mmCIF file with all atom_site columns, C-alpha atoms in Angstrom:
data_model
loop_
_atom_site.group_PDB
_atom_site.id
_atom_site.type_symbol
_atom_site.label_atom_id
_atom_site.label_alt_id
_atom_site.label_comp_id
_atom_site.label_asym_id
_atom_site.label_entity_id
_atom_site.label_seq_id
_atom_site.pdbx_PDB_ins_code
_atom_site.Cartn_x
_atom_site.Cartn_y
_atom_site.Cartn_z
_atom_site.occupancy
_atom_site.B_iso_or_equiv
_atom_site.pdbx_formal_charge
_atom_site.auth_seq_id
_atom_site.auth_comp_id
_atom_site.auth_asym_id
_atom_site.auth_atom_id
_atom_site.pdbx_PDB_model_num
ATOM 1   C CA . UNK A 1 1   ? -27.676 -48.970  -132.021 1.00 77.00 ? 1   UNK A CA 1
ATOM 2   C CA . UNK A 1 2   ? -25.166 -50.206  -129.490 1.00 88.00 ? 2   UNK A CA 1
ATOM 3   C CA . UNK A 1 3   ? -21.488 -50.924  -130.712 1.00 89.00 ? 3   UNK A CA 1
ATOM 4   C CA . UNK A 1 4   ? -22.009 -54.520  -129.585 1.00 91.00 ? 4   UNK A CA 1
ATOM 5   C CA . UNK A 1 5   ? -24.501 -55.145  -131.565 1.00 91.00 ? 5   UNK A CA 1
ATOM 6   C CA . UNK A 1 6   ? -22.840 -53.904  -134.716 1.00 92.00 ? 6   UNK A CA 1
ATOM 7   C CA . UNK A 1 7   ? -19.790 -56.012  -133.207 1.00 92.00 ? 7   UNK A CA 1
ATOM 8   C CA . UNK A 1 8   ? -22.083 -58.855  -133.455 1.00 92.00 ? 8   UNK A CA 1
ATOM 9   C CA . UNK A 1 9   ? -23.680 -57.898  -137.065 1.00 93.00 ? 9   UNK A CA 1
ATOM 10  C CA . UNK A 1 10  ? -19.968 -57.821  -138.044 1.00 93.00 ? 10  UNK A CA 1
ATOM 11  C CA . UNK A 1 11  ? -19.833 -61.549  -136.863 1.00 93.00 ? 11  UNK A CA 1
ATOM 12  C CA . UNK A 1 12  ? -23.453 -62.479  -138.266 1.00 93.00 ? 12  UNK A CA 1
ATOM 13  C CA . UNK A 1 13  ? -22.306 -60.938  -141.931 1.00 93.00 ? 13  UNK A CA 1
ATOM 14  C CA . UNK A 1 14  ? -19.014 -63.132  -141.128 1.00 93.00 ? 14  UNK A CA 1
ATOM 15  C CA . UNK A 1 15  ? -20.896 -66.532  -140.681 1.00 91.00 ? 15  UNK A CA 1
ATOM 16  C CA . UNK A 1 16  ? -23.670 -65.592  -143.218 1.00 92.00 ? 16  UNK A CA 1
ATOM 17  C CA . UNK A 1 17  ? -20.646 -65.858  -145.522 1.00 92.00 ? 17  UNK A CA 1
ATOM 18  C CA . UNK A 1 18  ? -19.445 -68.558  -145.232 1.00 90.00 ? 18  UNK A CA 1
ATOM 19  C CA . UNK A 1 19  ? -22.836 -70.416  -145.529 1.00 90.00 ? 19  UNK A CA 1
ATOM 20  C CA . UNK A 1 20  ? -24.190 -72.761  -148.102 1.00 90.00 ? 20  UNK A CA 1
ATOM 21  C CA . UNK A 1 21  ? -26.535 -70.989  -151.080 1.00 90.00 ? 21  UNK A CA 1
ATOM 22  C CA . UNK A 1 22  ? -29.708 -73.347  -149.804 1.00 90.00 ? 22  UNK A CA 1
ATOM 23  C CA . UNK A 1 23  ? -29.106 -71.566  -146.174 1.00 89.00 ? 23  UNK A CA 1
ATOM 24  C CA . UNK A 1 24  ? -28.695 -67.627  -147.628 1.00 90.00 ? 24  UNK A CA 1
ATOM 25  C CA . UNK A 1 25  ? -31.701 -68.083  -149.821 1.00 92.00 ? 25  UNK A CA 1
ATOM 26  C CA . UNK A 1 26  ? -34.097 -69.147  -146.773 1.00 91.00 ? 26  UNK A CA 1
ATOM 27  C CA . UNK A 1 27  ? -33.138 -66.002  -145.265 1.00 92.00 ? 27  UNK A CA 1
ATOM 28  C CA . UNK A 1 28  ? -34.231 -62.838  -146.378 1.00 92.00 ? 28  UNK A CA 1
ATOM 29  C CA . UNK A 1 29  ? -32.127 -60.119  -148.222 1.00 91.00 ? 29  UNK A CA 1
ATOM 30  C CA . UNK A 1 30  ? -33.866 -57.466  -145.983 1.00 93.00 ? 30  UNK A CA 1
ATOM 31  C CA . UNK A 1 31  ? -32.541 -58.836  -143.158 1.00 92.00 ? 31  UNK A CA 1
ATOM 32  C CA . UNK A 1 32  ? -29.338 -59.697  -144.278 1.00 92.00 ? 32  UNK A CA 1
ATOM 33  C CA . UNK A 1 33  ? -28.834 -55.881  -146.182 1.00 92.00 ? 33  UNK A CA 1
ATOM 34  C CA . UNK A 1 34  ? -30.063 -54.649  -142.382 1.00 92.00 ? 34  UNK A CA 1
ATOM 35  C CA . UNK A 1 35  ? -26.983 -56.180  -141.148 1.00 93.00 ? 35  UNK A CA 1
ATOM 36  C CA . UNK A 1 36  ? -24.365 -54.868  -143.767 1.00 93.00 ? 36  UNK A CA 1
ATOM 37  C CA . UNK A 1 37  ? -25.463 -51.482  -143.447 1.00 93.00 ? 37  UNK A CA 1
ATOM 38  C CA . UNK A 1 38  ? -25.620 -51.469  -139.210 1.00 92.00 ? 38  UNK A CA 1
ATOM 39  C CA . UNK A 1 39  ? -22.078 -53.196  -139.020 1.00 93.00 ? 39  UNK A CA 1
ATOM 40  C CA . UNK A 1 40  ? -19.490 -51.642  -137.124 1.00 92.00 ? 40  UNK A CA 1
ATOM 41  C CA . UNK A 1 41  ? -17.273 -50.497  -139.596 1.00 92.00 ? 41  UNK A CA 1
ATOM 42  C CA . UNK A 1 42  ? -13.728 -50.925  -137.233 1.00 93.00 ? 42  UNK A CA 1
ATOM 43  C CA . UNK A 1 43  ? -14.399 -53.981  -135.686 1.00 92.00 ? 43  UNK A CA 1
ATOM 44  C CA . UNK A 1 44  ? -12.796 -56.944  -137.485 1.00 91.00 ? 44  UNK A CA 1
ATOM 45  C CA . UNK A 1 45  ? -14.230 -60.868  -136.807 1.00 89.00 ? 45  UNK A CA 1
ATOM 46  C CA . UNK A 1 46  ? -11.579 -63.013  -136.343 1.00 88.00 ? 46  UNK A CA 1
ATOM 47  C CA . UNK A 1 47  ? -13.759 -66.426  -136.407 1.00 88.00 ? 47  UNK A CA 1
ATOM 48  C CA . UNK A 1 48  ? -11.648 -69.455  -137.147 1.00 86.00 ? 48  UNK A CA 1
ATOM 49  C CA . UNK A 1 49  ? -13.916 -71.693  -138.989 1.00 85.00 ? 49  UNK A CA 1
ATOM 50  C CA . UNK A 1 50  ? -11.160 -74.291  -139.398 1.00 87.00 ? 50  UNK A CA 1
ATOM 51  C CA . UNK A 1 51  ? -11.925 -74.717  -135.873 1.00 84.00 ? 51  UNK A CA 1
ATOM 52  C CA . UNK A 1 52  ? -13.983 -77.723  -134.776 1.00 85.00 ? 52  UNK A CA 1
ATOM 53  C CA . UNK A 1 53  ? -15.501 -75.336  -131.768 1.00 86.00 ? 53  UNK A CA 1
ATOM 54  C CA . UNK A 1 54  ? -15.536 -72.358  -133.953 1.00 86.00 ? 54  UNK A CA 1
ATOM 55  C CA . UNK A 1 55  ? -19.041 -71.066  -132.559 1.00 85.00 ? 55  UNK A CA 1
ATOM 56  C CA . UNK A 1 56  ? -17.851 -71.075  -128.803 1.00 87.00 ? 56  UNK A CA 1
ATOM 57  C CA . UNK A 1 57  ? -15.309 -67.838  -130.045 1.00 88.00 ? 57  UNK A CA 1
ATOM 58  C CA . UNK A 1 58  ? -18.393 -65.918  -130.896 1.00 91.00 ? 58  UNK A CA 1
ATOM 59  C CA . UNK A 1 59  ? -20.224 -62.965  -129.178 1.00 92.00 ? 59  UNK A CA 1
ATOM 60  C CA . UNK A 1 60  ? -23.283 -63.866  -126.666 1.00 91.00 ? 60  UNK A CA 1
ATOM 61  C CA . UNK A 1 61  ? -25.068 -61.674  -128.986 1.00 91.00 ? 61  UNK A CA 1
ATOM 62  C CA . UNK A 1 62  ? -24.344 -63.193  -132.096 1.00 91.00 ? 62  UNK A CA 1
ATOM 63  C CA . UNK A 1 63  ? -25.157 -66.737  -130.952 1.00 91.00 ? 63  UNK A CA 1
ATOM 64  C CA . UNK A 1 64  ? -28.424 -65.499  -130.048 1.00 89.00 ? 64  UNK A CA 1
ATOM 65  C CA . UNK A 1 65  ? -28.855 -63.887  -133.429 1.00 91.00 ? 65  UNK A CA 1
ATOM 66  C CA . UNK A 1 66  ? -27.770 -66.919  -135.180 1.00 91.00 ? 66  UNK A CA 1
ATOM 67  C CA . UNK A 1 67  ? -30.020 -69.193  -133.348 1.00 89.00 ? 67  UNK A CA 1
ATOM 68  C CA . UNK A 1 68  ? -33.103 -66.728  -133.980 1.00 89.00 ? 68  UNK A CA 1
ATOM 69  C CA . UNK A 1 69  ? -32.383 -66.872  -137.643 1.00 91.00 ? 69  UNK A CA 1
ATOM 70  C CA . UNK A 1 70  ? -31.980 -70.738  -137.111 1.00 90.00 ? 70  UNK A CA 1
ATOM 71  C CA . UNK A 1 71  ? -35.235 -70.915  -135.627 1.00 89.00 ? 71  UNK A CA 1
ATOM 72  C CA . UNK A 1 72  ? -37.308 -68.550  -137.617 1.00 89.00 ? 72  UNK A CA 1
ATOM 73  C CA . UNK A 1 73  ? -36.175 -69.033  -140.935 1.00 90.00 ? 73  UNK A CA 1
ATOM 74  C CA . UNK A 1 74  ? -34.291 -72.461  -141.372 1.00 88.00 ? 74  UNK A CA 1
ATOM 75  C CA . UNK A 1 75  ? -36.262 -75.213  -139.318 1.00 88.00 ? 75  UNK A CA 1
ATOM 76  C CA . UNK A 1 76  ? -39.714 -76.856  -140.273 1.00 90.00 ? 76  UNK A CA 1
ATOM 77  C CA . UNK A 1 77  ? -42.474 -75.683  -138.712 1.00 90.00 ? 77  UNK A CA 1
ATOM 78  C CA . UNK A 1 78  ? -43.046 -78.470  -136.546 1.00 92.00 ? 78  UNK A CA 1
ATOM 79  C CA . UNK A 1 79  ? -39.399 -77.979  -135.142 1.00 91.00 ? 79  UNK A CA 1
ATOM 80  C CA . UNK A 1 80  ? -39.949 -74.218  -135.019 1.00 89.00 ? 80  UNK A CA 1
ATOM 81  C CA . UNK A 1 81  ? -43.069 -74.885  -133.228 1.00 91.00 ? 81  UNK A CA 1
ATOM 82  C CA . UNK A 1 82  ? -41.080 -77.503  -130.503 1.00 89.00 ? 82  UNK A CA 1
ATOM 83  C CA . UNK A 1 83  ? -38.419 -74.889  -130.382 1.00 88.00 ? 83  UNK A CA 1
ATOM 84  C CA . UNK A 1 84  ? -40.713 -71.720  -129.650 1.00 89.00 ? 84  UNK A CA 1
ATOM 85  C CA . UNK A 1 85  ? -42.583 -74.373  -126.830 1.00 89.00 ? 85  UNK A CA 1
ATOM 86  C CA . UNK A 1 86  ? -39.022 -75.111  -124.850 1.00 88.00 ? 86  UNK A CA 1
ATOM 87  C CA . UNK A 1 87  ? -38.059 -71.382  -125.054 1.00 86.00 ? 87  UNK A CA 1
ATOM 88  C CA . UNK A 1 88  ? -41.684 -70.879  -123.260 1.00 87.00 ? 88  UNK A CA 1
ATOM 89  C CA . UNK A 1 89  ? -41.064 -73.954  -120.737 1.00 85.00 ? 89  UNK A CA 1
ATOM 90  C CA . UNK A 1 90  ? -37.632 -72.346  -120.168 1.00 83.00 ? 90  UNK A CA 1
ATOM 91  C CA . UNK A 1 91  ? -39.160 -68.766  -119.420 1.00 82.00 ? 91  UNK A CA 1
ATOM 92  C CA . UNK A 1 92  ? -42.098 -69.982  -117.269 1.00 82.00 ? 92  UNK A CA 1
ATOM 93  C CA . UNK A 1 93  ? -39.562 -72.671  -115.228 1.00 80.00 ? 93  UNK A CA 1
ATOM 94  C CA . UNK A 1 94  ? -37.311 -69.391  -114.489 1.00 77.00 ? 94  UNK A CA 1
ATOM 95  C CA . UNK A 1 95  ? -40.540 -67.307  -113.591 1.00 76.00 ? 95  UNK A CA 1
ATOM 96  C CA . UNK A 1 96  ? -41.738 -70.114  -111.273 1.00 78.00 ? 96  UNK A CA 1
ATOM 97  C CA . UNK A 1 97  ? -38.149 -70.328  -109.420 1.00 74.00 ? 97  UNK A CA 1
ATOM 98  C CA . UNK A 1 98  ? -38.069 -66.745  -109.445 1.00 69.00 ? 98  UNK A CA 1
ATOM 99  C CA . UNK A 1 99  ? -34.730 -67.296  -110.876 1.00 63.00 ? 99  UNK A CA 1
ATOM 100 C CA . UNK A 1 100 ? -33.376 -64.155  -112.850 1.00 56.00 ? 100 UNK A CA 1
ATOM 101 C CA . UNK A 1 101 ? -32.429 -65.572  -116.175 1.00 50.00 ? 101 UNK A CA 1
ATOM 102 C CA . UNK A 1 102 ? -28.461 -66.157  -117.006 1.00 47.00 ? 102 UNK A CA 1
ATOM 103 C CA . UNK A 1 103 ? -28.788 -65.466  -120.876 1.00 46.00 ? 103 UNK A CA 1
ATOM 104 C CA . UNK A 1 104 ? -26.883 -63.082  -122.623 1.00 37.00 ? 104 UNK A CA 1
ATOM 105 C CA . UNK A 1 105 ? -29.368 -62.771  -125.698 1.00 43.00 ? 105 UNK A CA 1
ATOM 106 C CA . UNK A 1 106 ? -31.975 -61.360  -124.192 1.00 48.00 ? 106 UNK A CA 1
ATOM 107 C CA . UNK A 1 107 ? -34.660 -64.273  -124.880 1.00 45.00 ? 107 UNK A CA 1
ATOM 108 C CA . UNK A 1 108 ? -35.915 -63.731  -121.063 1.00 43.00 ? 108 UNK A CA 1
ATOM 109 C CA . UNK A 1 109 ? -36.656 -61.202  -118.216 1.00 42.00 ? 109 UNK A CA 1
ATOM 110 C CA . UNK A 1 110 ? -33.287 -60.779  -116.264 1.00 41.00 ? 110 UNK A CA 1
ATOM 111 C CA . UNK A 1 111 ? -35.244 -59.114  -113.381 1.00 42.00 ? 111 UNK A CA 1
ATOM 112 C CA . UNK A 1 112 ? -35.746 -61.013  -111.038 1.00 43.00 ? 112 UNK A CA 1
ATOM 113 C CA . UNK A 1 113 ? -39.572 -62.050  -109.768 1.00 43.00 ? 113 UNK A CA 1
ATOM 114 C CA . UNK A 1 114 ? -39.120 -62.081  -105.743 1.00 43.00 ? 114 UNK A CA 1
ATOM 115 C CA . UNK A 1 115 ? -37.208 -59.203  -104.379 1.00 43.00 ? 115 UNK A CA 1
ATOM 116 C CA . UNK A 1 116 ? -35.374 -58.518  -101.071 1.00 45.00 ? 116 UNK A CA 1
ATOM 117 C CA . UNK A 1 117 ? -38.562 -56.296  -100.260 1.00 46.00 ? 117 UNK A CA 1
ATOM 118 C CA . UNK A 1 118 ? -41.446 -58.931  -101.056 1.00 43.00 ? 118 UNK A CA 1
ATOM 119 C CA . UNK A 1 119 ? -39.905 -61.489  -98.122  1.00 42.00 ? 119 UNK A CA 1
ATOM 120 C CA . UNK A 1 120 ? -41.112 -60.426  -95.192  1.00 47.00 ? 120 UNK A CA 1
ATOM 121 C CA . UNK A 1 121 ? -40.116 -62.478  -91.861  1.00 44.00 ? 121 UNK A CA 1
ATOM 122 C CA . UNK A 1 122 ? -41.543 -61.802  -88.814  1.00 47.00 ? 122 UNK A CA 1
ATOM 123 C CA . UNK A 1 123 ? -39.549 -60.745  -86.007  1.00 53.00 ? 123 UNK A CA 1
ATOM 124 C CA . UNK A 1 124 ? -40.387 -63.561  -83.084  1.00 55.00 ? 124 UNK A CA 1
ATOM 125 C CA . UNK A 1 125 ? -39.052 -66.228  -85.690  1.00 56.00 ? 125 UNK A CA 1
ATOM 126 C CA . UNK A 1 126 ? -35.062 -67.200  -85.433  1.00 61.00 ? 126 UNK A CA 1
ATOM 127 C CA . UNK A 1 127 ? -33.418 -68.881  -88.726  1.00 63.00 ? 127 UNK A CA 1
ATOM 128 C CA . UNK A 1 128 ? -29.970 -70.458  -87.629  1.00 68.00 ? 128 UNK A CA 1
ATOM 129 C CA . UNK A 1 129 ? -27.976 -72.845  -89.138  1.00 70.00 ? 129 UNK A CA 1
ATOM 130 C CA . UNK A 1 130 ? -27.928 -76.895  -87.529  1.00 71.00 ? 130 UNK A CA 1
ATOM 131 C CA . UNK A 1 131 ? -25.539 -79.285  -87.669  1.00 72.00 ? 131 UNK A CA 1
ATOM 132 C CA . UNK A 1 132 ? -26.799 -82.365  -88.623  1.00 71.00 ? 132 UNK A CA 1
ATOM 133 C CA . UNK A 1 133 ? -24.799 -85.427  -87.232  1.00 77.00 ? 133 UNK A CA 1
ATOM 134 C CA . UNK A 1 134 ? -23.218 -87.172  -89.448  1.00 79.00 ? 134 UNK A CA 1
ATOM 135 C CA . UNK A 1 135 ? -24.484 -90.808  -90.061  1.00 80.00 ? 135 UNK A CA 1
ATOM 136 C CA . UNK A 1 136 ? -22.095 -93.738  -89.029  1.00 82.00 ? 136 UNK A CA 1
ATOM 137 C CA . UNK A 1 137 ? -21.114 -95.653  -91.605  1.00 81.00 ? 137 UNK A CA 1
ATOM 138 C CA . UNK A 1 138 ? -22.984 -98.911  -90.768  1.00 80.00 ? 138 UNK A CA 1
ATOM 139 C CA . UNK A 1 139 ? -25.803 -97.503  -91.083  1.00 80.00 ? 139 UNK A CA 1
ATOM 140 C CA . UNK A 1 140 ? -24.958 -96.193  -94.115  1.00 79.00 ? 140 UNK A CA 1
ATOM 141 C CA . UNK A 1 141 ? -24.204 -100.019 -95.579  1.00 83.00 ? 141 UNK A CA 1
ATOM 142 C CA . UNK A 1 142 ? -27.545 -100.832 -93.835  1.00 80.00 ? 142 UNK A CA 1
ATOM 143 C CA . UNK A 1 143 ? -29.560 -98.725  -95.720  1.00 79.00 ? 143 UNK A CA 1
ATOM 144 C CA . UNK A 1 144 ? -27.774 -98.897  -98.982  1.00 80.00 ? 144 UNK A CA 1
ATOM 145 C CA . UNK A 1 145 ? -28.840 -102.702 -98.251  1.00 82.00 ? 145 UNK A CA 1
ATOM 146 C CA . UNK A 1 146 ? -32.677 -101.711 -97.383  1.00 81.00 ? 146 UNK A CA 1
ATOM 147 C CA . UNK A 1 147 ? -32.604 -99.785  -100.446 1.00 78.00 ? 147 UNK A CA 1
ATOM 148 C CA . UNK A 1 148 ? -31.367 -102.917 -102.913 1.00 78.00 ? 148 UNK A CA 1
ATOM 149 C CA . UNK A 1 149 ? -33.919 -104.981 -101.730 1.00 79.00 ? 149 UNK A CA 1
ATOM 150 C CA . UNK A 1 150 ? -36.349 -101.847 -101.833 1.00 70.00 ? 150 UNK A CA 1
ATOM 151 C CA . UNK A 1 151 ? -37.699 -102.003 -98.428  1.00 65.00 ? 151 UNK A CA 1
ATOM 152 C CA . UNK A 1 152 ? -38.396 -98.600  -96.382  1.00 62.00 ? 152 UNK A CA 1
ATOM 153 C CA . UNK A 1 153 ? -36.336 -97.962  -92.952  1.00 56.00 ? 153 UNK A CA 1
#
């Protein structure tokens, strides 16, 4: 296991207790024992829960395991279900861009789905850059008028 992650069980174990009772027992003790015993034993969490932005001071890691736990074990099933549903809208929306997910938890594929290799141009076609004029600013008014009255120009 990577010392970041037993950084960021250091900072789960941290949170976890300073929960409620009604949120430990919806987790289980497996889970939480898995994350005492793979703690990093030097690192120290330094969270600040007097803080009203306490969770922005946390690892990229940990937020991710925090909102996994959220979602698996302390939402309804319909909201687990709706959650589950965006994270899938999310992952196919990236896919379709081709966009190589931000995230720092891990939730999507970070490699990204068109490559420098899969474009292809051909070599009698030219790609430079135009200026476009700039519109006067009568016509400007004149449209912002067309569009009021919601005619085309």
């Amino acid at each position: 296991m990577t010392k970041e992650y037993q950084e960021s069980f250091v900072e789960v174990v941290e949170v976890l207790n300073h929960s409620s009772p009604s949120v430990l027992e919806k987790i289980p003790t497996r889970l939480i024992d898995l994350f005492n015993t793979n703690k990093s034993e030097e690192y120290v969490a330094r969270i600040d829960f007097l803080s009203e932005n306490w969770e922005d001071g946390l690892m990229p890691n940990t937020q991710a395991i925090l909102a996994l736990l959220y979602r698996d074990f302390l939402t309804s099933p319909e909201e687990r279900k709706h959650l589950i549903d965006k994270e899938k809208e999310a992952r196919l929306y990236s896919e379709t861009l081709g966009i190589a997910q931000a995230d720092t938890n891990g939730m999507f594929n970070s490699s990204p789905i068109i490559t420098g290799e899969d474009i292809e141009l051909s070599n009698n076609t030219t790609t430079q850059l135009i200026e476009m004029p700039k519109e006067p600013w009568y016509k400007k008014i004149y449209h912002k008028t067309l569009d009021l009255f919601k005619f085309k120009y």
